[in-house]
Amino acid sequence: MATVEAVGKLTEAMETIEEARGHLYAFHRLTGSADFALEDAIEQLRDAGHDELADRLARELLGRNVLYGRWTYQVVEEYEDTYYEVFRAFEREARQLTGDSRHPWEAELKRRRRTPGLPGHEASPEDPAGLGPGDGSVSVTA
């Protein structure tokens, strides 16, 4: 059970990393959308006769790095290469300790908490009567 709990905690951490990565992609997309909206604003300022401000915005802000030397896609790529992929590889390696179960702790919780035979408590989609052991739990000795 100690191994299942430890791998489950690592999987929980990986899920948090996935969520952080999603926020990073949202940051990337939102910043890109803002840059395109800025381009539209520059054109509208020019059309309204505000060439000086439009020129400054185009020169100093449009296409500007968000971090030194980096656009957002480079931030995403660096995060993935230096942290995300390493984390993911370790999580996959640790899952081998539980038979490659992706959610060993949750599977054990399901096994302990479900009520066999009660609708809505089926062990798996393949067990419509809810009586079988196919709950996705893992058997690990540690």
XYZ file of N, CA, C and O in Angstrom:
568
model
N 0.820 -1.206 0.000
C 0.000 0.000 0.000
C 0.860 1.265 0.000
O 0.469 2.279 -0.572
N 2.044 1.197 0.613
C 2.924 2.366 0.656
C 3.356 2.774 -0.749
O 3.425 3.964 -1.061
N 3.617 1.785 -1.604
C 4.021 2.089 -2.979
C 2.891 2.750 -3.735
O 3.097 3.739 -4.449
N 1.681 2.224 -3.582
C 0.511 2.801 -4.257
C 0.310 4.245 -3.808
O 0.059 5.126 -4.629
N 0.440 4.493 -2.516
C 0.274 5.858 -2.014
C 1.353 6.788 -2.565
O 1.065 7.921 -2.965
N 2.588 6.310 -2.592
C 3.685 7.144 -3.087
C 3.531 7.443 -4.576
O 3.691 8.590 -5.007
N 3.210 6.422 -5.365
C 3.023 6.636 -6.794
C 1.784 7.494 -7.028
O 1.769 8.351 -7.915
N 0.769 7.289 -6.217
C -0.421 8.136 -6.316
C -0.111 9.594 -6.047
O -0.616 10.492 -6.731
N 0.749 9.862 -5.082
C 1.146 11.249 -4.778
C 1.941 11.840 -5.932
O 1.764 13.004 -6.297
N 2.810 11.027 -6.537
C 3.566 11.492 -7.694
C 2.630 11.773 -8.874
O 2.787 12.773 -9.580
N 1.638 10.919 -9.067
C 0.644 11.140 -10.125
C -0.151 12.413 -9.850
O -0.426 13.193 -10.769
N -0.492 12.644 -8.595
C -1.181 13.887 -8.229
C -0.320 15.101 -8.578
O -0.811 16.095 -9.135
N 0.963 15.015 -8.292
C 1.875 16.108 -8.639
C 1.932 16.301 -10.154
O 1.936 17.432 -10.646
N 1.939 15.200 -10.900
C 1.968 15.291 -12.363
C 0.703 15.958 -12.885
O 0.748 16.746 -13.821
N -0.430 15.647 -12.284
C -1.682 16.294 -12.687
C -1.602 17.799 -12.454
O -2.108 18.595 -13.264
N -0.971 18.214 -11.369
C -0.792 19.641 -11.103
C 0.112 20.269 -12.155
O -0.143 21.389 -12.627
N 1.155 19.547 -12.551
C 2.048 20.026 -13.604
C 1.288 20.164 -14.927
O 1.488 21.122 -15.674
N 0.413 19.207 -15.218
C -0.408 19.299 -16.437
C -1.268 20.557 -16.404
O -1.415 21.250 -17.408
N -1.838 20.837 -15.233
C -2.660 22.038 -15.099
C -1.815 23.306 -15.278
O -2.216 24.243 -15.975
N -0.628 23.322 -14.683
C 0.273 24.464 -14.841
C 0.649 24.643 -16.311
O 0.679 25.771 -16.820
N 0.911 23.538 -16.994
C 1.255 23.599 -18.416
C 0.091 24.189 -19.216
O 0.293 24.985 -20.141
N -1.128 23.809 -18.854
C -2.302 24.378 -19.516
C -2.393 25.880 -19.316
O -2.728 26.621 -20.248
N -2.073 26.339 -18.115
C -2.072 27.775 -17.859
C -0.982 28.470 -18.679
O -1.175 29.591 -19.159
N 0.138 27.794 -18.831
C 1.215 28.357 -19.637
C 0.782 28.483 -21.096
O 1.049 29.495 -21.752
N 0.072 27.469 -21.606
C -0.450 27.559 -22.970
C -1.508 28.655 -23.080
O -1.582 29.359 -24.093
N -2.319 28.820 -22.042
C -3.302 29.912 -22.048
C -2.590 31.266 -22.091
O -2.984 32.157 -22.844
N -1.531 31.410 -21.301
C -0.712 32.620 -21.314
C -0.169 32.877 -22.722
O -0.222 34.003 -23.232
N 0.320 31.825 -23.352
C 0.858 31.913 -24.717
C -0.220 32.392 -25.692
O -0.015 33.336 -26.463
N -1.377 31.773 -25.643
C -2.450 32.117 -26.578
C -3.019 33.511 -26.303
O -3.298 34.271 -27.229
N -3.213 33.847 -25.041
C -3.758 35.161 -24.700
C -2.794 36.275 -25.088
O -3.220 37.325 -25.604
N -1.513 36.053 -24.854
C -0.524 37.069 -25.233
C -0.501 37.241 -26.749
O -0.442 38.374 -27.251
N -0.569 36.141 -27.485
C -0.623 36.224 -28.944
C -1.861 36.946 -29.429
O -1.795 37.788 -30.343
N -3.001 36.650 -28.813
C -4.245 37.344 -29.182
C -4.147 38.840 -28.907
O -4.612 39.662 -29.706
N -3.533 39.189 -27.794
C -3.362 40.604 -27.462
C -2.460 41.293 -28.485
O -2.714 42.447 -28.874
N -1.428 40.597 -28.945
C -0.524 41.182 -29.935
C -1.257 41.460 -31.253
O -1.054 42.496 -31.871
N -2.128 40.524 -31.659
C -2.917 40.759 -32.877
C -3.923 41.890 -32.685
O -4.139 42.708 -33.598
N -4.539 41.981 -31.489
C -5.460 43.087 -31.211
C -4.701 44.413 -31.201
O -5.211 45.442 -31.672
N -3.482 44.392 -30.661
C -2.639 45.587 -30.670
C -2.371 46.037 -32.097
O -2.430 47.239 -32.408
N -2.106 45.090 -32.977
C -1.876 45.423 -34.387
C -3.099 46.118 -34.986
O -2.974 47.118 -35.706
N -4.288 45.611 -34.663
C -5.523 46.254 -35.137
C -5.656 47.666 -34.569
O -6.046 48.605 -35.278
N -5.333 47.824 -33.287
C -5.422 49.134 -32.650
C -4.465 50.118 -33.307
O -4.807 51.300 -33.513
N -3.280 49.654 -33.658
C -2.299 50.514 -34.330
C -2.857 51.015 -35.666
O -2.773 52.206 -35.984
N -3.450 50.097 -36.426
C -4.051 50.490 -37.710
C -5.171 51.502 -37.499
O -5.280 52.488 -38.252
N -6.001 51.284 -36.481
C -7.106 52.200 -36.216
C -6.598 53.567 -35.764
O -7.173 54.596 -36.127
N -5.534 53.580 -34.967
C -4.945 54.856 -34.554
C -4.398 55.611 -35.769
O -4.561 56.830 -35.879
N -3.776 54.892 -36.688
C -3.270 55.534 -37.925
C -4.437 56.117 -38.726
O -4.365 57.247 -39.195
N -5.486 55.301 -38.875
C -6.665 55.764 -39.627
C -7.295 56.991 -38.987
O -7.882 57.829 -39.676
N -7.165 57.105 -37.653
C -7.743 58.243 -36.937
C -6.781 59.433 -36.892
O -7.081 60.448 -36.260
N -5.619 59.280 -37.533
C -4.689 60.403 -37.616
C -3.675 60.483 -36.487
O -3.035 61.517 -36.295
N -3.489 59.444 -35.733
C -2.552 59.443 -34.602
C -1.294 58.651 -34.970
O -0.928 57.665 -34.323
N -0.629 59.110 -36.017
C 0.520 58.388 -36.563
C 1.684 58.260 -35.577
O 2.342 57.216 -35.526
N 1.940 59.278 -34.812
C 3.088 59.229 -33.895
C 2.912 58.119 -32.854
O 3.819 57.312 -32.621
N 1.742 58.076 -32.218
C 1.474 57.025 -31.241
C 1.472 55.654 -31.912
O 2.056 54.696 -31.390
N 0.867 55.559 -33.079
C 0.831 54.292 -33.814
C 2.242 53.824 -34.149
O 2.563 52.638 -33.999
N 3.094 54.759 -34.560
C 4.479 54.398 -34.884
C 5.218 53.898 -33.653
O 5.959 52.906 -33.721
N 5.041 54.564 -32.531
C 5.712 54.142 -31.289
C 5.229 52.769 -30.836
O 6.039 51.926 -30.437
N 3.920 52.554 -30.904
C 3.379 51.240 -30.522
C 3.925 50.147 -31.435
O 4.315 49.075 -30.962
N 3.935 50.416 -32.738
C 4.426 49.429 -33.702
C 5.905 49.123 -33.476
O 6.337 47.976 -33.578
N 6.665 50.138 -33.156
C 8.112 49.978 -32.997
C 8.473 49.384 -31.628
O 9.330 48.493 -31.536
N 7.818 49.818 -30.557
C 8.256 49.476 -29.208
C 7.480 48.343 -28.543
O 8.003 47.708 -27.624
N 6.268 48.073 -29.005
C 5.456 47.079 -28.301
C 5.043 45.900 -29.175
O 5.106 44.752 -28.731
N 4.649 46.154 -30.400
C 4.209 45.070 -31.283
C 5.357 44.074 -31.487
O 6.464 44.463 -31.855
N 5.112 42.815 -31.196
C 6.128 41.782 -31.389
C 7.222 41.765 -30.340
O 8.221 41.078 -30.494
N 7.022 42.492 -29.251
C 8.033 42.582 -28.190
C 8.173 41.248 -27.456
O 7.207 40.506 -27.292
N 9.379 40.945 -26.989
C 9.607 39.767 -26.155
C 8.847 39.911 -24.839
O 8.763 41.006 -24.284
N 8.327 38.802 -24.318
C 7.655 38.834 -23.015
C 8.648 38.599 -21.887
O 8.427 39.041 -20.760
N 9.707 37.886 -22.167
C 10.852 37.715 -21.281
C 12.088 38.010 -22.130
O 12.024 37.946 -23.361
N 13.191 38.270 -21.507
C 14.385 38.644 -22.257
C 14.684 37.600 -23.334
O 14.908 36.428 -23.042
N 14.655 38.047 -24.592
C 14.984 37.185 -25.714
C 13.937 36.153 -26.081
O 14.182 35.310 -26.941
N 12.751 36.187 -25.462
C 11.777 35.123 -25.686
C 10.376 35.650 -25.962
O 9.877 36.513 -25.255
N 9.773 35.041 -26.958
C 8.334 35.140 -27.141
C 7.716 34.014 -26.318
O 8.420 33.132 -25.816
N 6.409 34.018 -26.214
C 5.751 33.031 -25.360
C 5.962 31.599 -25.841
O 6.074 30.684 -25.028
N 6.026 31.367 -27.150
C 6.230 29.998 -27.611
C 7.583 29.470 -27.136
O 7.728 28.280 -26.846
N 8.569 30.349 -27.019
C 9.879 29.928 -26.538
C 9.841 29.623 -25.046
O 10.530 28.712 -24.577
N 9.025 30.355 -24.296
C 8.839 30.072 -22.872
C 8.205 28.687 -22.713
O 8.660 27.866 -21.910
N 7.164 28.424 -23.502
C 6.497 27.131 -23.453
C 7.474 26.014 -23.797
O 7.553 24.998 -23.092
N 8.217 26.181 -24.870
C 9.154 25.138 -25.295
C 10.225 24.881 -24.249
O 10.575 23.735 -23.969
N 10.738 25.937 -23.648
C 11.787 25.768 -22.636
C 11.231 25.068 -21.397
O 11.883 24.202 -20.817
N 10.032 25.441 -20.980
C 9.388 24.776 -19.845
C 9.222 23.285 -20.125
O 9.542 22.441 -19.287
N 8.724 22.985 -21.318
C 8.511 21.580 -21.663
C 9.828 20.804 -21.690
O 9.905 19.688 -21.183
N 10.857 21.380 -22.289
C 12.129 20.676 -22.438
C 12.895 20.527 -21.128
O 13.533 19.505 -20.894
N 12.860 21.565 -20.287
C 13.701 21.533 -19.090
C 13.004 21.015 -17.841
O 13.677 20.632 -16.890
N 11.674 20.980 -17.841
C 10.963 20.575 -16.624
C 9.874 19.547 -16.892
O 9.895 18.459 -16.340
N 8.936 19.905 -17.749
C 7.761 19.058 -17.972
C 8.131 17.657 -18.430
O 7.658 16.668 -17.862
N 8.950 17.524 -19.456
C 9.298 16.198 -19.990
C 10.075 15.370 -18.972
O 9.891 14.157 -18.897
N 10.931 15.998 -18.189
C 11.677 15.284 -17.146
C 10.716 14.763 -16.084
O 10.782 13.602 -15.676
N 9.799 15.615 -15.649
C 8.803 15.230 -14.650
C 7.971 14.065 -15.176
O 7.743 13.072 -14.478
N 7.524 14.206 -16.405
C 6.681 13.185 -17.034
C 7.407 11.834 -17.120
O 6.813 10.788 -16.867
N 8.682 11.857 -17.462
C 9.457 10.622 -17.561
C 9.572 9.937 -16.196
O 9.432 8.710 -16.097
N 9.810 10.712 -15.146
C 9.888 10.118 -13.809
C 8.548 9.547 -13.368
O 8.484 8.472 -12.759
N 7.469 10.252 -13.682
C 6.138 9.754 -13.298
C 5.846 8.452 -14.017
O 5.326 7.504 -13.424
N 6.178 8.354 -15.282
C 5.986 7.105 -16.034
C 6.832 5.981 -15.462
O 6.384 4.840 -15.376
N 8.060 6.305 -15.098
C 8.934 5.290 -14.503
C 8.351 4.772 -13.191
O 8.318 3.566 -12.944
N 7.877 5.666 -12.363
C 7.304 5.271 -11.074
C 6.042 4.429 -11.250
O 5.786 3.517 -10.459
N 5.259 4.715 -12.284
C 4.034 3.934 -12.535
C 4.341 2.466 -12.777
O 3.484 1.609 -12.533
N 5.540 2.150 -13.235
C 5.898 0.747 -13.454
C 5.839 -0.031 -12.140
O 5.645 -1.239 -12.143
N 6.007 0.661 -11.024
C 5.934 0.014 -9.711
C 4.527 -0.467 -9.378
O 4.351 -1.291 -8.482
N 3.537 0.062 -10.086
C 2.135 -0.317 -9.830
C 1.496 -0.915 -11.080
O 0.295 -0.771 -11.302
N 2.293 -1.567 -11.893
C 1.740 -2.202 -13.088
C 1.297 -1.213 -14.139
O 0.387 -1.490 -14.912
N 1.905 -0.064 -14.183
C 1.616 1.011 -15.135
C 0.225 1.612 -14.954
O -0.350 2.168 -15.876
N -0.314 1.489 -13.769
C -1.595 2.128 -13.467
C -1.392 3.634 -13.393
O -0.500 4.118 -12.702
N -2.212 4.385 -14.110
C -2.066 5.846 -14.124
C -2.667 6.507 -12.900
O -2.309 7.632 -12.564
N -3.583 5.865 -12.263
C -4.211 6.430 -11.061
C -4.326 5.338 -9.995
O -5.435 4.937 -9.605
N -3.206 4.843 -9.493
C -3.264 3.709 -8.559
C -3.982 4.042 -7.255
O -4.736 3.213 -6.735
N -3.772 5.219 -6.740
C -4.394 5.584 -5.466
C -5.909 5.682 -5.617
O -6.664 5.183 -4.794
N -6.367 6.318 -6.717
C -7.799 6.445 -6.965
C -8.441 5.073 -7.194
O -9.557 4.825 -6.752
N -7.713 4.182 -7.899
C -8.243 2.838 -8.131
C -8.438 2.099 -6.814
O -9.437 1.397 -6.618
N -7.491 2.272 -5.912
C -7.621 1.645 -4.590
C -8.789 2.259 -3.822
O -9.556 1.553 -3.171
N -8.942 3.566 -3.895
C -10.091 4.222 -3.248
C -11.402 3.670 -3.796
O -12.340 3.391 -3.040
N -11.478 3.538 -5.116
C -12.696 3.016 -5.732
C -12.977 1.606 -5.231
O -14.113 1.265 -4.897
N -11.936 0.786 -5.189
C -12.112 -0.589 -4.718
C -12.676 -0.604 -3.298
O -13.592 -1.369 -2.986
N -12.176 0.263 -2.429
C -12.611 0.277 -1.030
C -13.962 0.953 -0.826
O -14.715 0.567 0.066
N -14.302 1.947 -1.635
C -15.493 2.756 -1.368
C -16.750 2.326 -2.109
O -17.843 2.649 -1.674
N -16.603 1.640 -3.218
C -17.797 1.302 -3.988
C -18.597 0.207 -3.292
O -18.074 -0.559 -2.492
N -19.885 0.153 -3.603
C -20.764 -0.877 -3.054
C -21.102 -1.853 -4.176
O -21.894 -1.523 -5.063
N -20.465 -3.033 -4.179
C -20.712 -4.003 -5.253
C -22.198 -4.328 -5.395
O -22.912 -4.498 -4.403
N -22.645 -4.362 -6.641
C -24.034 -4.696 -6.943
C -24.981 -3.521 -6.953
O -26.119 -3.642 -7.396
N -24.567 -2.360 -6.474
C -25.438 -1.186 -6.429
C -25.251 -0.369 -7.706
O -24.124 -0.087 -8.106
N -26.348 0.006 -8.380
C -26.225 0.833 -9.590
C -25.431 2.109 -9.290
O -25.595 2.720 -8.239
N -24.568 2.448 -10.227
C -23.714 3.607 -10.042
C -22.408 3.277 -9.338
O -21.554 4.140 -9.177
N -22.256 2.030 -8.928
C -21.040 1.579 -8.245
C -20.352 0.464 -9.022
O -19.606 -0.321 -8.446
N -20.588 0.403 -10.330
C -19.995 -0.639 -11.150
C -18.470 -0.569 -11.047
O -17.892 0.505 -10.950
N -17.831 -1.741 -11.089
C -16.376 -1.807 -11.006
C -15.733 -1.205 -12.248
O -14.680 -0.573 -12.166
N -16.364 -1.396 -13.393
C -15.836 -0.893 -14.658
C -16.965 -0.865 -15.679
O -18.025 -1.460 -15.448
N -16.776 -0.230 -16.824
C -17.805 -0.245 -17.859
C -18.114 -1.659 -18.352
O -19.216 -1.921 -18.821
N -17.133 -2.553 -18.231
C -17.326 -3.936 -18.677
C -18.078 -4.778 -17.652
O -18.334 -5.947 -17.877
N -18.430 -4.214 -16.505
C -19.089 -4.944 -15.416
C -20.432 -4.284 -15.095
O -20.593 -3.676 -14.044
N -21.409 -4.392 -16.028
C -22.664 -3.657 -15.829
C -23.429 -4.055 -14.574
O -24.159 -3.245 -14.023
N -23.250 -5.253 -14.068
C -23.954 -5.652 -12.852
C -23.277 -5.101 -11.607
O -23.863 -5.105 -10.525
N -22.049 -4.627 -11.764
C -21.346 -4.053 -10.622
C -20.873 -5.072 -9.622
O -20.632 -4.741 -8.468
N -20.718 -6.315 -10.058
C -20.332 -7.371 -9.127
C -18.875 -7.790 -9.244
O -18.324 -8.375 -8.320
N -18.254 -7.508 -10.383
C -16.929 -8.047 -10.638
C -15.801 -7.287 -9.968
O -15.983 -6.192 -9.458
N -14.628 -7.895 -10.005
C -13.456 -7.271 -9.392
C -12.744 -6.294 -10.313
O -11.783 -5.686 -9.900
N -13.185 -6.142 -11.536
C -12.471 -5.325 -12.523
C -12.564 -3.849 -12.255
O -13.085 -3.096 -13.052
N -12.062 -3.410 -11.114
C -12.183 -2.005 -10.712
C -10.942 -1.192 -11.037
O -10.852 -0.037 -10.650
N -9.979 -1.793 -11.706
C -8.779 -1.050 -12.064
C -7.792 -0.941 -10.921
O -6.791 -0.266 -11.022
N -8.064 -1.612 -9.780
C -7.119 -1.515 -8.676
C -5.846 -2.270 -9.003
O -5.812 -3.097 -9.895
N -4.831 -1.945 -8.274
C -3.541 -2.566 -8.516
C -3.153 -3.376 -7.296
O -3.513 -3.044 -6.171
N -2.420 -4.427 -7.512
C -1.925 -5.246 -6.431
C -0.425 -5.070 -6.373
O 0.295 -5.447 -7.291
N 0.031 -4.469 -5.295
C 1.455 -4.199 -5.151
C 1.886 -4.595 -3.757
O 1.199 -4.328 -2.785
N 3.005 -5.244 -3.682
C 3.575 -5.555 -2.377
C 4.760 -4.637 -2.149
O 5.644 -4.526 -2.985
N 4.745 -3.929 -1.053
C 5.870 -3.041 -0.751
C 5.904 -2.800 0.704
O 5.455 -2.113 1.398
